[in-house]
CSV table of C-alpha atoms in Angstrom, one decimal:
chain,number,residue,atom,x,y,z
T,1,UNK,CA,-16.7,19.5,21.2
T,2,UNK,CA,-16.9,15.9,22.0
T,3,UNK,CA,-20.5,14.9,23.3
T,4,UNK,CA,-21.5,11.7,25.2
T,5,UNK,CA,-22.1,9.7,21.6
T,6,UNK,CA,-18.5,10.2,21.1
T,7,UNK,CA,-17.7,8.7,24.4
T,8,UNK,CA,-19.7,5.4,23.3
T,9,UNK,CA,-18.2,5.3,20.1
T,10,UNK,CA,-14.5,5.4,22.2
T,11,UNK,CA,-15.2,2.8,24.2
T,12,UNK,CA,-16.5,0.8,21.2
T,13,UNK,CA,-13.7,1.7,19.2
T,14,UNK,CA,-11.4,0.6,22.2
T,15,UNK,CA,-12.9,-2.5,22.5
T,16,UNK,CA,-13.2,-3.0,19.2
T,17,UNK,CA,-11.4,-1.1,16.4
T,18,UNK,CA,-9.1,-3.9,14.8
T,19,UNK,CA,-11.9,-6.6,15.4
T,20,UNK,CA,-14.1,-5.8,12.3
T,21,UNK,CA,-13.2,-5.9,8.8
T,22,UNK,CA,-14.5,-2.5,6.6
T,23,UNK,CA,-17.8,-2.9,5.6
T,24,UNK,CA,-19.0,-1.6,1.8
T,25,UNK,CA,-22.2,-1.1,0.3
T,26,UNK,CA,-20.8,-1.6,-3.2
T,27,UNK,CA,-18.0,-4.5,-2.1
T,28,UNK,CA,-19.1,-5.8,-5.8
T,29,UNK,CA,-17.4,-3.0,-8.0
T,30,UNK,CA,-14.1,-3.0,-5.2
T,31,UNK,CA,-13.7,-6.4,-4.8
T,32,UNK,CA,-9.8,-6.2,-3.9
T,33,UNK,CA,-10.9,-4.5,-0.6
T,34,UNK,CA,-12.3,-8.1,0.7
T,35,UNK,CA,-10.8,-10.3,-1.6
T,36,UNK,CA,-6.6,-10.5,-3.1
T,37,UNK,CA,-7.7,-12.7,-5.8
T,38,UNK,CA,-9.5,-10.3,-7.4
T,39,UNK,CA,-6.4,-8.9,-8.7
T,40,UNK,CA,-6.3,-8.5,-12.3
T,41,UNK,CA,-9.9,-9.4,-12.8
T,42,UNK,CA,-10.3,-5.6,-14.9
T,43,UNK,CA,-7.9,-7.1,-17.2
T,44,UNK,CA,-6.0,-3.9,-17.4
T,45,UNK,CA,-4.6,-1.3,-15.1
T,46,UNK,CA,-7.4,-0.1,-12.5
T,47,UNK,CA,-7.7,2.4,-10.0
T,48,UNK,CA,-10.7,2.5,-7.7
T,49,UNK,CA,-11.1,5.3,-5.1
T,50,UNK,CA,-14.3,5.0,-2.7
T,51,UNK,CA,-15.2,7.4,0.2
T,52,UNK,CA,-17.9,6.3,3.1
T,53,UNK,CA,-19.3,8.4,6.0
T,54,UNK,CA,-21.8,6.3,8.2
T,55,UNK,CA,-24.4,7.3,10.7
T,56,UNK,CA,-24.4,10.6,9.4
T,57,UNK,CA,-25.1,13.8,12.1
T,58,UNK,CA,-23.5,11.3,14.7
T,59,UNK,CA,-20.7,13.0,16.4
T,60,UNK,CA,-17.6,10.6,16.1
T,61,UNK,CA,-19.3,8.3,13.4
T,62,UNK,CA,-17.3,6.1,10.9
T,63,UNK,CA,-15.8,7.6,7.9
T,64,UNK,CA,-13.4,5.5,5.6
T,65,UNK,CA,-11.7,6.0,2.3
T,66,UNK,CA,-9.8,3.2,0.8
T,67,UNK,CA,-7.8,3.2,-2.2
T,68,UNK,CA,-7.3,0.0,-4.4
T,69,UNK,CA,-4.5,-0.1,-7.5
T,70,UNK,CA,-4.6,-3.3,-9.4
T,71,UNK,CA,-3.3,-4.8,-12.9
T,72,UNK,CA,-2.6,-8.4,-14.7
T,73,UNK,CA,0.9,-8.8,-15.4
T,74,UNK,CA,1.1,-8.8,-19.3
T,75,UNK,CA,1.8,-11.7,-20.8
T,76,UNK,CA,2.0,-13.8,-17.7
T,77,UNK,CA,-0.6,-15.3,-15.4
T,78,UNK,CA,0.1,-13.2,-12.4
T,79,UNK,CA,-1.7,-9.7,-11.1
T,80,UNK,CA,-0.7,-7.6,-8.5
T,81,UNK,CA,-2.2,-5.1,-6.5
T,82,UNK,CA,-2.2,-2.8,-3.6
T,83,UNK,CA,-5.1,-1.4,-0.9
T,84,UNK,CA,-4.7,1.6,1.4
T,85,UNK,CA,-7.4,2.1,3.9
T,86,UNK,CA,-8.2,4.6,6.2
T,87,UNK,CA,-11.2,3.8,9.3
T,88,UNK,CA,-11.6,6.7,12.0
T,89,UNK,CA,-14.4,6.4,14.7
T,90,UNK,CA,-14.3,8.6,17.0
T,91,UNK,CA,-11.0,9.6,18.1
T,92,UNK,CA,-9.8,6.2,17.1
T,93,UNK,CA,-7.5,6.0,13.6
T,94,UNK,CA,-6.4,3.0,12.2
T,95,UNK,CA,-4.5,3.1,8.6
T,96,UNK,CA,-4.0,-0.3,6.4
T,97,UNK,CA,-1.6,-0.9,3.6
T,98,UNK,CA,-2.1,-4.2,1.9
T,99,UNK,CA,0.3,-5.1,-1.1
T,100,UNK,CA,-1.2,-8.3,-3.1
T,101,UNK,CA,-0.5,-10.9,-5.6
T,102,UNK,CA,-2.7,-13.7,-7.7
T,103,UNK,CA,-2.0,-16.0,-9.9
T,104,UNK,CA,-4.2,-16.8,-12.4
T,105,UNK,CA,-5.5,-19.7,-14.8
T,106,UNK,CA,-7.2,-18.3,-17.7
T,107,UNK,CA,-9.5,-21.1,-20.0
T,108,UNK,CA,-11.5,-19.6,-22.9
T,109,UNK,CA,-14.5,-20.1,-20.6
T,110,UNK,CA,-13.8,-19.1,-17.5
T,111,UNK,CA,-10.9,-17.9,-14.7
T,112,UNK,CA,-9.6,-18.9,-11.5
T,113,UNK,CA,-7.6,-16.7,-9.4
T,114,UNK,CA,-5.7,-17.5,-6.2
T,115,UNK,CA,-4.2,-14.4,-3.8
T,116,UNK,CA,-2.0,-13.6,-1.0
T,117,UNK,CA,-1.9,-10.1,0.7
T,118,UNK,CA,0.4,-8.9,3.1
T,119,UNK,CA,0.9,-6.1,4.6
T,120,UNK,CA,-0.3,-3.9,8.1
T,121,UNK,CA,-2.5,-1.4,10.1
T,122,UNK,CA,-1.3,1.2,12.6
T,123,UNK,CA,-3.6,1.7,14.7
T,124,UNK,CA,-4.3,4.9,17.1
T,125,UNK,CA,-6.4,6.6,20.1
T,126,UNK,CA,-5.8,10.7,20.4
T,127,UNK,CA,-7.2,10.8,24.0
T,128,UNK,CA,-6.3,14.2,23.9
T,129,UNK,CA,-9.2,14.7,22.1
T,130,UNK,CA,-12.3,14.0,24.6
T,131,UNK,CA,-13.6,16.2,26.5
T,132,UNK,CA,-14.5,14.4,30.0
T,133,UNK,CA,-17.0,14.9,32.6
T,134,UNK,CA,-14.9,13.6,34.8
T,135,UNK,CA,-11.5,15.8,34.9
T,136,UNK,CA,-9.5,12.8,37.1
T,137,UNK,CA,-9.9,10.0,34.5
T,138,UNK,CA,-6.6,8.6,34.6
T,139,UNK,CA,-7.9,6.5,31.5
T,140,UNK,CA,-7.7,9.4,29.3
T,141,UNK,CA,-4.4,11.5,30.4
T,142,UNK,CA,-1.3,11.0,28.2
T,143,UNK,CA,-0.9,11.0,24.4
T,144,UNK,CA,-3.6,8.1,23.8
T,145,UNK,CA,-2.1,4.6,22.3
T,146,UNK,CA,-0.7,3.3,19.6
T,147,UNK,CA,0.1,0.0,18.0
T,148,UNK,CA,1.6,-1.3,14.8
T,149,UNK,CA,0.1,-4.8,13.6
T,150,UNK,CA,1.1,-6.6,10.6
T,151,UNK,CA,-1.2,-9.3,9.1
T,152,UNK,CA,-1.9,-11.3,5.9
T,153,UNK,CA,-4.4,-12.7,4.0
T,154,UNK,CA,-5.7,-15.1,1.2
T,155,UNK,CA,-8.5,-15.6,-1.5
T,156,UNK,CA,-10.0,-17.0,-4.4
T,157,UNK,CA,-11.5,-16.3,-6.9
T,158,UNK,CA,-13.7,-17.6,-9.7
T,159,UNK,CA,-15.2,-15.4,-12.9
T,160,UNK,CA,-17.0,-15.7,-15.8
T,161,UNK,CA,-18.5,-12.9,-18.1
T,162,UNK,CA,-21.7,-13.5,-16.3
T,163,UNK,CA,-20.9,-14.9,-13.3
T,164,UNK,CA,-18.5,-14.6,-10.3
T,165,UNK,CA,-17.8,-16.3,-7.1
T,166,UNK,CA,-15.2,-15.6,-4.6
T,167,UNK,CA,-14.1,-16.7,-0.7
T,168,UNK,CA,-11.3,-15.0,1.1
T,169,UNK,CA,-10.0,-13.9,4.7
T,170,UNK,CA,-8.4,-11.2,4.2
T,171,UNK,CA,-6.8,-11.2,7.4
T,172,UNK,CA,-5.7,-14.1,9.1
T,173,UNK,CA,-3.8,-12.9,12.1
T,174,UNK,CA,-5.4,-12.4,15.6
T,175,UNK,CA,-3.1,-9.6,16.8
T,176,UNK,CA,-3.6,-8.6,20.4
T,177,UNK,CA,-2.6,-4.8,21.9
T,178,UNK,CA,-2.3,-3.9,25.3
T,179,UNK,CA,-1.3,-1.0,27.3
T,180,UNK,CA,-0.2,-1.6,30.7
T,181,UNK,CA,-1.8,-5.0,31.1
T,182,UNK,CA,-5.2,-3.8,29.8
T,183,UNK,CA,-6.3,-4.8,26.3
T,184,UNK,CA,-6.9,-2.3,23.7
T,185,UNK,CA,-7.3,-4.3,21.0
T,186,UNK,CA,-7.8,-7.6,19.1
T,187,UNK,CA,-8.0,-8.3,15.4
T,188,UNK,CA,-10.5,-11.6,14.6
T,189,UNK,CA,-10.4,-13.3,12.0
T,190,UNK,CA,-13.5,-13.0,8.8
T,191,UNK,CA,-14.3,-15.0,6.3
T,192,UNK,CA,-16.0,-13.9,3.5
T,193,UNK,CA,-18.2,-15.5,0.9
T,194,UNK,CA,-19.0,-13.8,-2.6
T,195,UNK,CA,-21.6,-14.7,-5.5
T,196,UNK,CA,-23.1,-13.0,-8.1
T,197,UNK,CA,-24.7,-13.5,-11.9
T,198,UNK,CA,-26.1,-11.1,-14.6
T,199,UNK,CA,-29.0,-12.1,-16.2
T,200,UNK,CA,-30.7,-10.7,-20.0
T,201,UNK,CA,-34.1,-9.7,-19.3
T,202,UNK,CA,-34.3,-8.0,-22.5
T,203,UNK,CA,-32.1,-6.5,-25.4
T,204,UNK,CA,-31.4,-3.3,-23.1
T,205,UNK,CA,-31.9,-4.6,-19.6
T,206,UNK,CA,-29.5,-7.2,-17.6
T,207,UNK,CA,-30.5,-8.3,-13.7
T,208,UNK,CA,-27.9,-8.7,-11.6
T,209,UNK,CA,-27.8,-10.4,-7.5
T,210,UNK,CA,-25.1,-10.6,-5.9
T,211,UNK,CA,-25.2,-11.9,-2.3
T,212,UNK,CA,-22.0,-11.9,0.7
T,213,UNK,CA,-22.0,-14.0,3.1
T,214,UNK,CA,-19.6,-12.8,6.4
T,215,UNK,CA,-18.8,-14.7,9.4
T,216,UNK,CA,-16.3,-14.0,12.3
T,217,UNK,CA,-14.6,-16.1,15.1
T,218,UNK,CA,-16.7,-15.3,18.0
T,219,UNK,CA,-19.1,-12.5,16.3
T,220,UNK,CA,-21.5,-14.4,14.6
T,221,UNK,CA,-22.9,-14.2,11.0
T,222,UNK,CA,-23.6,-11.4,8.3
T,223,UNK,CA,-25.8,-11.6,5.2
T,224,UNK,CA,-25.5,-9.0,1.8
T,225,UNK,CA,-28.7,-9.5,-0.3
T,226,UNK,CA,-28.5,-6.8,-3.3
T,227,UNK,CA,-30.7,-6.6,-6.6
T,228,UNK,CA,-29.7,-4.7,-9.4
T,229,UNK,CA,-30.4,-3.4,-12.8
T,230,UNK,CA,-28.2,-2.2,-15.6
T,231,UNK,CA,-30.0,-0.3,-18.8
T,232,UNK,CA,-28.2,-0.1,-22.1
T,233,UNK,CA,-25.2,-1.1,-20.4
T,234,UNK,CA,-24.5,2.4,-18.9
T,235,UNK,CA,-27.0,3.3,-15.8
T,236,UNK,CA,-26.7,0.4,-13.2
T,237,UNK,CA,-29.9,1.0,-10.3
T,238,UNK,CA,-30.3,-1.5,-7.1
T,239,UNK,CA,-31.2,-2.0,-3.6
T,240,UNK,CA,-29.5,-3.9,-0.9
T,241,UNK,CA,-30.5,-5.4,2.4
T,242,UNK,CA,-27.8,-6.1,4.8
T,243,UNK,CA,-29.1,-8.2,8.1
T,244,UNK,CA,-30.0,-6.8,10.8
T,245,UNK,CA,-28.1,-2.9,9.4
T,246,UNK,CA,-29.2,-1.8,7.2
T,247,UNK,CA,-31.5,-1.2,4.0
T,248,UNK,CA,-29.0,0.7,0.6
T,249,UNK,CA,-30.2,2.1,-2.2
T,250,UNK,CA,-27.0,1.8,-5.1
T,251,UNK,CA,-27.2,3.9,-8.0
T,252,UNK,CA,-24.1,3.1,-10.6
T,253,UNK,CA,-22.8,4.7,-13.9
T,254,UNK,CA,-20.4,3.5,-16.5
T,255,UNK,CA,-19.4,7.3,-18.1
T,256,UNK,CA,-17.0,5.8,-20.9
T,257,UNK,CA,-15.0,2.3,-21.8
T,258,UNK,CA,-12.5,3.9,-18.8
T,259,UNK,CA,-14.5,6.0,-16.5
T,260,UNK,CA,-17.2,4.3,-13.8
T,261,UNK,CA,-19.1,5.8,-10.9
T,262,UNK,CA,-21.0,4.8,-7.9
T,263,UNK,CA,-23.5,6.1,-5.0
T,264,UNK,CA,-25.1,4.1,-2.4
T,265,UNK,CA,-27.1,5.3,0.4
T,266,UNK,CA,-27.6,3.5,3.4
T,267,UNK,CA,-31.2,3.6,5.9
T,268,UNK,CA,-30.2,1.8,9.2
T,269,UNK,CA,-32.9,-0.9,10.7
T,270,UNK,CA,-31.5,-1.4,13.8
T,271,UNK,CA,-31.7,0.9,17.0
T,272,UNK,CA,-29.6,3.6,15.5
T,273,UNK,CA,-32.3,4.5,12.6
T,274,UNK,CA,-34.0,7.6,14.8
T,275,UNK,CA,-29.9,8.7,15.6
T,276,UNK,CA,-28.1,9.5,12.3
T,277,UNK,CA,-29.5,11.0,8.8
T,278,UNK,CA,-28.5,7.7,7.0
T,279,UNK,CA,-24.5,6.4,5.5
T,280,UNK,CA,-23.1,7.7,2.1
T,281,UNK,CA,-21.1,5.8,0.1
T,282,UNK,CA,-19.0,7.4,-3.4
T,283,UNK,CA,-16.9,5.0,-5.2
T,284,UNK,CA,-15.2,5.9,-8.6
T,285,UNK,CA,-13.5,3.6,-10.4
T,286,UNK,CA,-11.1,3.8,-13.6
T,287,UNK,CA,-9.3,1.3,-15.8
T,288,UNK,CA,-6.2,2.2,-18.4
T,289,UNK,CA,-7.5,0.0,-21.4
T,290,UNK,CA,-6.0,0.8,-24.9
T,291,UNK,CA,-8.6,3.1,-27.0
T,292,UNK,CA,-11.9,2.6,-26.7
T,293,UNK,CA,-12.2,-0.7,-25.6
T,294,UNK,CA,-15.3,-2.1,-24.0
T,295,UNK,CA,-14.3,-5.1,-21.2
T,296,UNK,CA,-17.4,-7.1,-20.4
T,297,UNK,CA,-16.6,-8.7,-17.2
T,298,UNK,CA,-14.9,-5.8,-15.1
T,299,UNK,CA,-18.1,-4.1,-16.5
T,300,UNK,CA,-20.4,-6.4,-15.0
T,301,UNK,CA,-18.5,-7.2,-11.4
């Protein structure tokens, strides 16, 4: 049973679906989500699954699950890379394919990588799904819409074992749908802004900060301010503050060389604190290194 929340969420889904890039609590450890150029930057085969469900005990809240696959190219200075996302709110769908490439110059000291992506999003609304108050909506009769938009995007990015910085837009497209004159929907264009360092504090203790800076034609600016902490190189524990959103709690573990695991949980500060029972975020990564092998950077960021 769709209630009036789910209404709202429609309309805002309507309006604006395909306008906002996915947002991530732990965008650090899943980098090719916002960023093609972090291709390769595991220096081996990695495979990063990650799970969200926002505004929990909302009826028709966000849930996405994305899945990244991404590997240098041996012997050459070239990665590639793919990212499948799926974003429902409400009884709006929209699934992304992204296939991407970097190239890469590697000095002893540091690395630069530069990507393309290209790829698309279909994007949906089962109208058949609401329940209305009003039974003559013409708005709502039919099959609901679809639309099929491709897009492409590019990025940088810069790494060292303790230190990263990266800048991207990871779509640079403005696709417009409409449906008999009316707009549906319109993708705008985001920039994003990446930076981060690990710090020793002590033999068995590294800070890290990372901050993301967002900004979007015509929707204004976004701020990512997160503080973490990583004992004996295994438990990572932090807090994030996301403008005017949100405030995360991140808790992180590196099981084995391969195996890495993340939770963050996410206390809205805007009007929809007293609405939903918080946002969950699960993201579990793992890379295909030979033996044992520990990789300090892909460790780190």
């Amino acid at each position: 049973m769709k209630t009036l929340t789910t209404i709202i969420l429609l309309v805002i889904g309507l309006a604006a679906s395909a306008q906002q890039e996915y947002m991530f609590t732990q965008y650090m450890f899943n980098g090719l989500a916002i960023n093609p150029a972090y291709a390769g930057s595991h220096e081996a085969l990695s495979v990063t699954a990650m799970h969200r469900d926002q505004w929990v005990g909302m009826d028709g809240a966000p849930s996405t699950q994305t899945l990244a696959v991404h590997s240098p190219i041996r012997q050459k200075h070239i990665a590639v890379g793919a990212l499948f996302v799926r974003d429902q709110i409400g009884v709006t769908t929209d699934h992304t394919l992204f296939g991407s490439y970097a190239y890469k110059i590697d000095h002893h000291n540091y690395h630069l990588s530069f990507g393309l992506q290209a790829g698309f999003s279909m994007f949906n609304n089962d109208l058949s799904n609401v329940q209305l108050t009003n039974q003559d909506d013409q708005r709502f009769y039919g099959n609901g819409e679809s639309a099929f938009l491709p897009n492409a995007g590019v990025g940088v990015y810069f790494y060292l074992p303790q230190f990263y910085a990266g800048l991207s837009v990871p779509q640079l497209f403005t696709n417009k749908y409409s449906e008999n004159s009316d707009r549906i929907a319109g993708q705008v264009r985001h920039y994003f802004l990446t930076v981060g360092a690990v710090f020793p504090i002590s033999r068995n203790v590294k800070w890290k900060p990372n901050l993301m800076m967002r900004a979007a034609d015509r929707s204004g600016f976004g701020l990512d301010i997160n503080s973490s902490f990583l004992f004996n190189d295994i438990v990572w524990i932090g807090a994030s503050y996301r403008h005017q959103e949100s405030v995360d709690i991140i808790f992180e573990l590196q099981l084995s060389a391969h195996f890495r695991f993340g939770y963050a949980y996410d206390i809205s500060t805007n009007g929809l604190n007293n609405a939903n029972a918080g946002s969950h975020e699960l993201v579990i990564n793992y890379r295909f290194t030979r033996g044992a092998r520990r990789l300090m950077n892909p460790r780190n960021f």
